[in-house]
mmCIF file of C-alpha atoms (C1' of nucleotides) in Angstrom:
data_model
loop_
_atom_site.group_PDB
_atom_site.id
_atom_site.type_symbol
_atom_site.label_atom_id
_atom_site.label_comp_id
_atom_site.label_asym_id
_atom_site.label_seq_id
_atom_site.Cartn_x
_atom_site.Cartn_y
_atom_site.Cartn_z
ATOM 1 C CA MET A 1 51.419 280.828 318.754
ATOM 2 C CA LYS A 2 54.835 282.249 318.377
ATOM 3 C CA LYS A 3 57.632 281.253 320.643
ATOM 4 C CA ILE A 4 60.057 284.001 321.461
ATOM 5 C CA GLY A 5 63.523 283.491 322.794
ATOM 6 C CA SER A 6 64.402 281.690 319.583
ATOM 7 C CA PHE A 7 64.527 285.174 318.142
ATOM 8 C CA ARG A 8 68.215 285.545 318.904
ATOM 9 C CA LYS A 9 68.927 282.098 317.581
ATOM 10 C CA GLN A 10 67.338 283.024 314.293
ATOM 11 C CA VAL A 11 69.509 286.110 314.043
ATOM 12 C CA TYR A 12 72.683 284.096 314.550
ATOM 13 C CA LYS A 13 71.576 281.560 312.001
ATOM 14 C CA LEU A 14 70.838 284.194 309.398
ATOM 15 C CA CYS A 15 74.172 285.895 310.026
ATOM 16 C CA GLN A 16 75.935 282.677 309.235
ATOM 17 C CA LYS A 17 73.902 282.396 306.042
ATOM 18 C CA VAL A 18 75.497 285.599 304.772
ATOM 19 C CA PRO A 19 78.270 284.653 302.324
ATOM 20 C CA LYS A 20 81.634 286.362 302.207
ATOM 21 C CA GLY A 21 81.745 289.570 300.215
ATOM 22 C CA LYS A 22 78.091 290.292 300.907
ATOM 23 C CA VAL A 23 76.234 292.157 303.626
ATOM 24 C CA THR A 24 72.816 292.494 305.152
ATOM 25 C CA THR A 25 70.937 295.002 307.256
ATOM 26 C CA TYR A 26 69.312 294.673 310.654
ATOM 27 C CA GLY A 27 65.987 295.522 309.078
ATOM 28 C CA GLU A 28 66.356 292.765 306.501
ATOM 29 C CA ILE A 29 67.048 290.201 309.175
ATOM 30 C CA ALA A 30 64.122 291.404 311.231
ATOM 31 C CA ALA A 31 61.852 291.340 308.195
ATOM 32 C CA ALA A 32 63.100 287.898 307.187
ATOM 33 C CA MET A 33 61.949 286.610 310.558
ATOM 34 C CA GLY A 34 58.621 288.333 310.201
ATOM 35 C CA VAL A 35 59.318 290.662 313.090
ATOM 36 C CA GLY A 36 59.016 293.676 310.847
ATOM 37 C CA PRO A 37 61.556 296.113 309.369
ATOM 38 C CA LEU A 38 61.101 298.410 312.343
ATOM 39 C CA GLY A 39 62.241 295.761 314.771
ATOM 40 C CA GLY A 40 65.872 296.258 313.884
ATOM 41 C CA ARG A 41 66.568 297.169 317.503
ATOM 42 C CA ALA A 42 65.830 293.685 318.722
ATOM 43 C CA VAL A 43 68.205 292.323 316.078
ATOM 44 C CA GLY A 44 70.993 294.639 317.165
ATOM 45 C CA ASN A 45 70.345 293.691 320.765
ATOM 46 C CA ALA A 46 70.646 290.011 319.932
ATOM 47 C CA LEU A 47 73.985 290.533 318.190
ATOM 48 C CA ASN A 48 75.279 292.805 320.912
ATOM 49 C CA LYS A 49 74.869 290.090 323.513
ATOM 50 C CA ASN A 50 76.077 287.708 320.855
ATOM 51 C CA PRO A 51 77.087 284.650 322.930
ATOM 52 C CA TYR A 52 78.277 283.037 319.696
ATOM 53 C CA ALA A 53 80.776 285.809 318.971
ATOM 54 C CA PRO A 54 83.414 283.792 317.044
ATOM 55 C CA VAL A 55 80.755 281.539 315.548
ATOM 56 C CA VAL A 56 78.594 284.311 314.149
ATOM 57 C CA PRO A 57 80.066 286.780 311.626
ATOM 58 C CA CYS A 58 77.988 289.673 312.926
ATOM 59 C CA HIS A 59 80.378 292.075 311.196
ATOM 60 C CA ARG A 60 78.524 291.440 307.943
ATOM 61 C CA VAL A 61 75.449 293.152 309.325
ATOM 62 C CA VAL A 62 75.085 296.902 308.834
ATOM 63 C CA LYS A 63 72.398 299.548 309.051
ATOM 64 C CA SER A 64 69.877 300.043 306.238
ATOM 65 C CA THR A 65 71.549 303.361 305.415
ATOM 66 C CA GLY A 66 74.798 301.555 304.676
ATOM 67 C CA VAL A 67 76.454 302.878 307.805
ATOM 68 C CA ILE A 68 78.494 300.419 309.844
ATOM 69 C CA GLY A 69 76.422 301.151 312.904
ATOM 70 C CA GLY A 70 78.163 299.574 315.831
ATOM 71 C CA PHE A 71 80.343 296.685 316.795
ATOM 72 C CA ALA A 72 81.271 295.092 320.103
ATOM 73 C CA HIS A 73 84.926 295.175 319.021
ATOM 74 C CA GLY A 74 84.733 298.692 317.670
ATOM 75 C CA THR A 75 83.286 300.125 314.470
ATOM 76 C CA SER A 76 86.783 300.538 313.031
ATOM 77 C CA ALA A 77 87.435 296.814 313.333
ATOM 78 C CA LYS A 78 84.170 296.100 311.564
ATOM 79 C CA GLU A 79 85.142 298.420 308.760
ATOM 80 C CA GLU A 80 88.440 296.690 308.284
ATOM 81 C CA LEU A 81 86.787 293.315 308.332
ATOM 82 C CA LEU A 82 84.280 294.315 305.692
ATOM 83 C CA LYS A 83 87.020 295.863 303.601
ATOM 84 C CA ALA A 84 88.922 292.594 303.821
ATOM 85 C CA GLU A 85 85.794 290.855 302.542
ATOM 86 C CA GLY A 86 85.976 292.998 299.435
ATOM 87 C CA LEU A 87 83.259 295.482 300.327
ATOM 88 C CA PRO A 88 83.671 299.167 299.399
ATOM 89 C CA ILE A 89 83.769 301.135 302.620
ATOM 90 C CA ALA A 90 83.817 304.912 302.649
ATOM 91 C CA ASP A 91 83.574 307.100 305.722
ATOM 92 C CA HIS A 92 82.140 304.408 307.966
ATOM 93 C CA LYS A 93 79.549 303.442 305.359
ATOM 94 C CA ILE A 94 79.237 300.907 302.588
ATOM 95 C CA GLU A 95 78.960 302.006 298.980
ATOM 96 C CA ASP A 96 76.617 300.090 296.676
ATOM 97 C CA LEU A 97 75.088 298.512 299.744
ATOM 98 C CA LYS A 98 72.059 297.436 297.732
ATOM 99 C CA LYS A 99 74.356 295.689 295.314
ATOM 100 C CA TYR A 100 75.904 293.574 298.058
ATOM 101 C CA LEU A 101 72.681 292.967 299.918
ATOM 102 C CA ILE A 102 71.415 289.398 299.870
ATOM 103 C CA CYS A 103 67.902 288.051 300.256
ATOM 104 C CA LEU A 104 67.655 286.376 303.638
ATOM 105 C CA LYS A 105 64.017 285.677 302.935
ATOM 106 C CA GLY A 106 63.717 282.082 301.909
ATOM 107 C CA CYS A 107 66.962 281.194 303.611
ATOM 108 C CA LEU A 108 65.079 280.713 306.821
ATOM 109 C "C1'" DC B 1 54.645 292.248 336.031
ATOM 110 C "C1'" DT B 2 56.825 297.101 335.175
ATOM 111 C "C1'" DC B 3 60.644 300.030 333.846
ATOM 112 C "C1'" DT B 4 64.924 300.833 331.366
ATOM 113 C "C1'" DT B 5 68.274 300.054 327.758
ATOM 114 C "C1'" DG B 6 70.027 299.312 322.960
ATOM 115 C "C1'" DA B 7 74.961 297.422 317.334
ATOM 116 C "C1'" DC B 8 67.621 300.384 314.589
ATOM 117 C "C1'" DC B 9 64.168 302.591 311.014
ATOM 118 C "C1'" DG B 10 61.402 306.004 308.963
ATOM 119 C "C1'" DA B 11 59.392 310.495 308.753
ATOM 120 C "C1'" DC B 12 59.636 315.596 309.460
ATOM 121 C "C1'" DG B 13 61.724 320.253 309.522
ATOM 122 C "C1'" DC C 1 72.134 317.229 303.629
ATOM 123 C "C1'" DC C 2 71.850 317.145 308.669
ATOM 124 C "C1'" DG C 3 69.538 317.169 313.170
ATOM 125 C "C1'" DT C 4 65.539 315.815 315.830
ATOM 126 C "C1'" DC C 5 61.297 313.080 317.160
ATOM 127 C "C1'" DG C 6 58.522 309.120 317.566
ATOM 128 C "C1'" DG C 7 57.760 304.232 316.966
ATOM 129 C "C1'" DC C 8 58.802 299.152 317.064
ATOM 130 C "C1'" DC C 9 60.811 294.848 319.349
ATOM 131 C "C1'" DA C 10 63.189 291.876 322.608
ATOM 132 C "C1'" DA C 11 66.083 291.050 326.816
ATOM 133 C "C1'" DG C 12 67.551 292.180 331.499
ATOM 134 C "C1'" DA C 13 67.032 294.106 336.378
#
DNA sequence: CTCTTGACCGACG
DNA sequence: CCGTCGGCCAAGA
């Protein structure tokens, strides 16, 4: 018995759990919910429609490859935001992504 | 209920 | 290393 619809809510919640200076991947979020690491699409979809835009720091979420991926405001803006957080960005991707990745599992 | 879309992931060549 | 293909999941029309 699993109620869907709360899926998006979980994503927003997890995004807010991400501290400043750290990042997470769509796959991690999906896995943390138990959706599976391949369900990253649903996560991206949830953030894209992001009704909690200013409430949820979705800019701290990147692809598992370290690439920025996409952003409703523009990938460039996301880059700048992450840079401002103190993350090493290079050519639209994050360096040492693994180093800045946090464990969302257990936070939920 | 069925079809299409999307800020993804992993494997293969 | 880069390009392409298939697979997974949820939301909207």
